[in-house]
């Protein structure tokens, strides 16, 4: 009896005295559930972030809605990107091009994207670099072609040319509208188009594969000499059925070429 009484006293001191099996079981279930929830909500790995950003960049997107709201400053452009190769370290290479929606077969910008995790020492999640293409003419409308008619991965890797820019993306804080956002370093990268000496890029990945992209060039005095002002371009995926009446803008082909040359020349380094 004395021993039993002593054990009961010790149990009370530990907080379990008088607790029936049901209470103990419920407590264990709660603790187990908390551990499971923590595991399920654990931060994604660096490669999970990379895959998510790669998927978001991929596809056909348009700035139609933005052009409809502000046709003086924004044009209905087509963003097109698709997987092209994978490096031995699992970095993803995407082919990317931009064109006016009326002339998708004539892209005014062609690049390779290389997407990979940020280095461990950096406070970011995904590193997105752009590279020139050794023979861009051969890659026009690459994503529109059947896969068996595209350059093979080993050929793509061999055609990756000059490094142009790198954007460092970080997972957006809880409550923000974006999923990932980032930019080039403050001092940007060298650029000589239209009197610029350097350029900067900002990019945001939103839900539903929407991309906001903002490229600008600056001279030695910090004056912006090319690129849109005020806000980034907003590219949203559009269903194929909506392409017939994408946007009722009518401006001459010569105007398209002039505007395209000023903002997005093949000679620019973005």
Coordinates of C-alpha atoms in Angstrom, one line a residue:
X1 CA 0.0 0.0 0.0
X2 CA 2.8 2.4 0.9
X3 CA 4.6 1.8 -2.3
X4 CA 1.4 2.3 -4.3
X5 CA 0.8 5.6 -2.5
X6 CA 4.3 6.7 -3.2
X7 CA 4.0 6.0 -6.9
X8 CA 0.8 7.9 -7.0
X9 CA 2.4 10.9 -5.4
X10 CA 5.3 10.9 -7.9
X11 CA 2.8 10.7 -10.8
X12 CA 1.0 13.7 -9.4
X13 CA 4.2 15.7 -9.3
X14 CA 4.9 14.8 -12.9
X15 CA 1.5 16.1 -14.0
X16 CA 0.0 12.7 -14.9
X17 CA -1.7 11.9 -11.7
X18 CA -5.4 11.1 -12.1
X19 CA -5.2 11.1 -15.8
X20 CA -7.0 8.2 -17.4
X21 CA -5.8 6.3 -20.4
X22 CA -8.1 8.3 -22.6
X23 CA -6.5 11.6 -21.6
X24 CA -3.0 10.2 -22.1
X25 CA -3.9 8.9 -25.5
X26 CA -5.4 12.2 -26.6
X27 CA -2.3 14.0 -25.5
X28 CA -0.1 11.6 -27.5
X29 CA -2.3 12.0 -30.6
X30 CA -2.0 15.8 -30.3
X31 CA 1.8 15.7 -30.0
X32 CA 2.1 13.2 -32.8
X33 CA -0.2 15.4 -35.0
X34 CA 2.0 18.4 -34.3
X35 CA 5.1 16.5 -35.3
X36 CA 3.5 15.3 -38.5
X37 CA 2.2 18.7 -39.4
X38 CA 5.7 20.1 -38.9
X39 CA 7.1 17.6 -41.3
X40 CA 4.4 18.2 -43.9
X41 CA 5.0 21.9 -43.8
X42 CA 8.7 21.7 -43.7
X43 CA 10.5 24.2 -46.0
X44 CA 11.0 22.9 -49.6
X45 CA 14.5 21.8 -50.5
X46 CA 16.6 23.9 -52.8
X47 CA 15.9 21.7 -55.7
X48 CA 12.1 21.8 -55.0
X49 CA 12.3 25.6 -55.3
X50 CA 14.3 25.2 -58.6
X51 CA 11.7 22.9 -60.1
X52 CA 8.8 25.1 -59.1
X53 CA 10.4 28.2 -60.6
X54 CA 11.3 26.3 -63.8
X55 CA 7.7 25.2 -64.2
X56 CA 6.4 28.7 -63.6
X57 CA 8.7 30.2 -66.3
X58 CA 7.6 27.5 -68.8
X59 CA 4.7 28.0 -71.2
X60 CA 3.1 30.7 -73.4
X61 CA 2.1 33.9 -71.6
X62 CA 0.8 37.3 -72.8
X63 CA 0.8 40.9 -71.5
X64 CA -2.7 41.4 -73.1
X65 CA -4.5 42.6 -69.9
X66 CA -1.8 45.1 -69.1
X67 CA -1.7 46.4 -72.7
X68 CA -5.5 46.9 -72.6
X69 CA -5.2 48.9 -69.4
X70 CA -2.3 51.1 -70.5
X71 CA -1.7 50.9 -74.3
X72 CA 0.5 54.0 -74.2
X73 CA 3.3 52.3 -72.2
X74 CA 2.8 48.5 -72.6
X75 CA 2.3 46.2 -75.6
X76 CA 0.7 42.8 -76.0
X77 CA 3.8 40.6 -76.0
X78 CA 4.2 36.9 -76.1
X79 CA 6.5 35.2 -73.6
X80 CA 7.4 31.6 -74.7
X81 CA 9.6 29.2 -72.8
X82 CA 10.1 25.5 -72.6
X83 CA 12.7 22.9 -71.3
X84 CA 15.7 22.5 -73.6
X85 CA 18.3 20.5 -71.6
X86 CA 19.6 19.5 -68.2
X87 CA 23.1 19.9 -67.0
X88 CA 25.1 17.1 -65.2
X89 CA 24.5 19.0 -61.9
X90 CA 20.7 18.9 -62.6
X91 CA 20.6 22.6 -63.5
X92 CA 17.7 23.2 -65.9
X93 CA 18.2 25.0 -69.2
X94 CA 15.1 26.6 -70.7
X95 CA 14.8 28.2 -74.2
X96 CA 13.1 31.6 -74.0
X97 CA 11.8 34.1 -76.6
X98 CA 9.7 37.2 -76.7
X99 CA 7.7 38.5 -79.7
X100 CA 4.8 40.8 -80.5
X101 CA 1.6 38.8 -80.3
X102 CA 0.8 39.6 -84.0
X103 CA 4.1 38.2 -85.2
X104 CA 5.0 35.3 -82.9
X105 CA 7.2 33.8 -85.6
X106 CA 9.5 36.8 -85.4
X107 CA 10.9 36.9 -81.9
X108 CA 12.8 40.0 -81.0
X109 CA 14.6 38.4 -78.0
X110 CA 15.9 34.9 -77.7
X111 CA 17.8 33.6 -74.7
X112 CA 18.6 30.5 -72.7
X113 CA 17.6 30.5 -69.0
X114 CA 19.7 28.4 -66.6
X115 CA 17.8 27.7 -63.4
X116 CA 19.5 26.2 -60.3
X117 CA 19.6 26.5 -56.5
X118 CA 21.4 29.5 -55.1
X119 CA 24.9 28.7 -53.5
X120 CA 24.6 27.7 -49.9
X121 CA 26.4 30.9 -48.7
X122 CA 23.8 33.2 -50.4
X123 CA 20.5 34.2 -48.9
X124 CA 18.3 33.2 -51.8
X125 CA 16.6 30.1 -53.1
X126 CA 16.9 30.1 -56.9
X127 CA 19.5 31.4 -59.3
X128 CA 18.2 32.4 -62.7
X129 CA 20.8 33.3 -65.3
X130 CA 20.3 34.3 -68.9
X131 CA 22.7 33.4 -71.7
X132 CA 23.0 34.4 -75.3
X133 CA 22.5 31.7 -77.9
X134 CA 25.4 30.9 -80.3
X135 CA 23.1 30.8 -83.4
X136 CA 19.8 32.3 -82.3
X137 CA 18.3 32.1 -85.9
X138 CA 18.4 28.3 -85.6
X139 CA 16.3 28.4 -82.4
X140 CA 13.4 30.6 -83.6
X141 CA 10.1 29.2 -82.4
X142 CA 12.0 26.3 -80.8
X143 CA 9.1 25.5 -78.4
X144 CA 6.6 25.5 -81.3
X145 CA 8.4 22.6 -83.0
X146 CA 7.8 18.9 -82.3
X147 CA 10.4 17.6 -79.9
X148 CA 12.0 15.3 -82.5
X149 CA 12.6 18.4 -84.6
X150 CA 14.3 20.5 -81.9
X151 CA 18.0 20.6 -81.1
X152 CA 19.0 17.8 -78.8
X153 CA 20.1 18.5 -75.2
X154 CA 23.8 18.0 -76.0
X155 CA 23.5 20.4 -78.9
X156 CA 21.7 23.0 -76.7
X157 CA 24.4 22.8 -74.1
X158 CA 27.0 23.4 -76.8
X159 CA 25.0 26.5 -78.0
X160 CA 25.0 28.2 -74.6
X161 CA 27.1 31.4 -75.2
X162 CA 27.8 34.5 -73.3
X163 CA 26.5 35.0 -69.8
X164 CA 24.3 38.1 -69.7
X165 CA 22.6 38.5 -66.3
X166 CA 21.7 36.6 -63.1
X167 CA 18.6 37.2 -61.0
X168 CA 18.6 35.9 -57.4
X169 CA 15.1 34.7 -56.4
X170 CA 13.9 34.2 -52.9
X171 CA 10.7 32.7 -51.6
X172 CA 8.2 35.5 -50.9
X173 CA 7.2 36.2 -47.3
X174 CA 3.9 34.9 -46.1
X175 CA 1.1 37.3 -47.0
X176 CA 2.7 38.7 -50.1
X177 CA 1.0 38.2 -53.5
X178 CA 4.0 36.5 -55.1
X179 CA 5.6 33.1 -54.7
X180 CA 9.2 34.1 -55.5
X181 CA 10.8 37.5 -56.3
X182 CA 14.3 38.7 -56.9
X183 CA 16.6 40.9 -58.9
X184 CA 20.1 41.3 -60.3
X185 CA 22.7 42.9 -57.9
X186 CA 22.2 46.7 -57.4
X187 CA 25.0 47.5 -59.9
X188 CA 23.5 45.2 -62.5
X189 CA 25.4 43.8 -65.4
X190 CA 27.3 45.5 -68.3
X191 CA 25.0 46.8 -71.2
X192 CA 25.7 49.1 -74.1
X193 CA 22.3 49.3 -75.8
X194 CA 21.0 52.8 -76.5
X195 CA 23.7 54.6 -74.5
X196 CA 23.5 52.3 -71.4
X197 CA 26.4 51.2 -69.4
X198 CA 24.6 48.7 -67.2
X199 CA 21.2 47.0 -66.9
X200 CA 19.1 45.6 -64.1
X201 CA 16.3 43.0 -64.1
X202 CA 13.6 42.2 -61.6
X203 CA 11.4 39.2 -61.7
X204 CA 8.4 37.9 -59.7
X205 CA 6.7 34.5 -59.9
X206 CA 3.1 34.6 -58.9
X207 CA 0.4 31.9 -58.6
X208 CA -1.1 30.3 -61.7
X209 CA 2.3 30.6 -63.5
X210 CA 2.0 34.4 -63.9
X211 CA 5.4 36.2 -64.4
X212 CA 6.2 39.9 -63.8
X213 CA 9.4 41.0 -65.5
X214 CA 11.1 44.4 -65.5
X215 CA 14.3 45.1 -67.5
X216 CA 15.9 48.5 -67.6
X217 CA 19.1 50.1 -68.9
X218 CA 21.0 53.0 -67.3
X219 CA 23.8 55.4 -68.3
X220 CA 26.8 56.4 -66.3
X221 CA 24.8 59.1 -64.5
X222 CA 22.1 56.6 -63.4
X223 CA 19.5 57.9 -66.0
X224 CA 17.2 55.2 -67.4
X225 CA 17.8 55.0 -71.2
X226 CA 15.7 52.0 -72.1
X227 CA 13.0 49.8 -70.7
X228 CA 9.5 50.6 -69.5
X229 CA 9.0 52.9 -66.5
X230 CA 6.6 52.7 -63.7
X231 CA 6.0 49.0 -63.4
X232 CA 7.1 45.6 -64.7
X233 CA 5.5 43.7 -67.6
X234 CA 2.8 41.3 -66.5
X235 CA 2.7 38.0 -68.4
X236 CA -0.3 35.8 -67.8
X237 CA -1.0 32.4 -69.4
X238 CA -3.7 32.6 -72.0
X239 CA -5.8 29.7 -73.5
X240 CA -5.3 29.1 -77.2
X241 CA -9.0 29.8 -77.9
X242 CA -8.5 33.4 -76.9
X243 CA -5.7 34.2 -79.4
X244 CA -8.2 35.0 -82.3
X245 CA -9.2 38.3 -80.7
X246 CA -6.3 38.8 -78.4
X247 CA -6.2 42.6 -78.4
X248 CA -7.6 45.2 -80.9
X249 CA -4.4 47.2 -81.2
X250 CA -3.7 48.5 -84.7
X251 CA -0.3 50.1 -85.2
X252 CA 1.8 49.9 -88.3
X253 CA 4.4 47.2 -88.7
X254 CA 7.1 49.9 -89.0
X255 CA 6.0 51.2 -85.6
X256 CA 6.3 47.7 -84.1
X257 CA 9.8 47.3 -85.5
X258 CA 10.9 50.7 -84.2
X259 CA 9.4 50.2 -80.7
X260 CA 10.7 46.6 -80.6
X261 CA 14.2 47.8 -81.6
X262 CA 14.2 50.5 -79.0
X263 CA 13.0 48.3 -76.1
X264 CA 14.0 44.9 -77.1
X265 CA 16.7 45.0 -79.8
X266 CA 18.5 41.8 -80.7
X267 CA 21.7 43.7 -79.8
X268 CA 20.7 44.3 -76.2
X269 CA 22.3 42.1 -73.6
X270 CA 19.3 41.1 -71.5

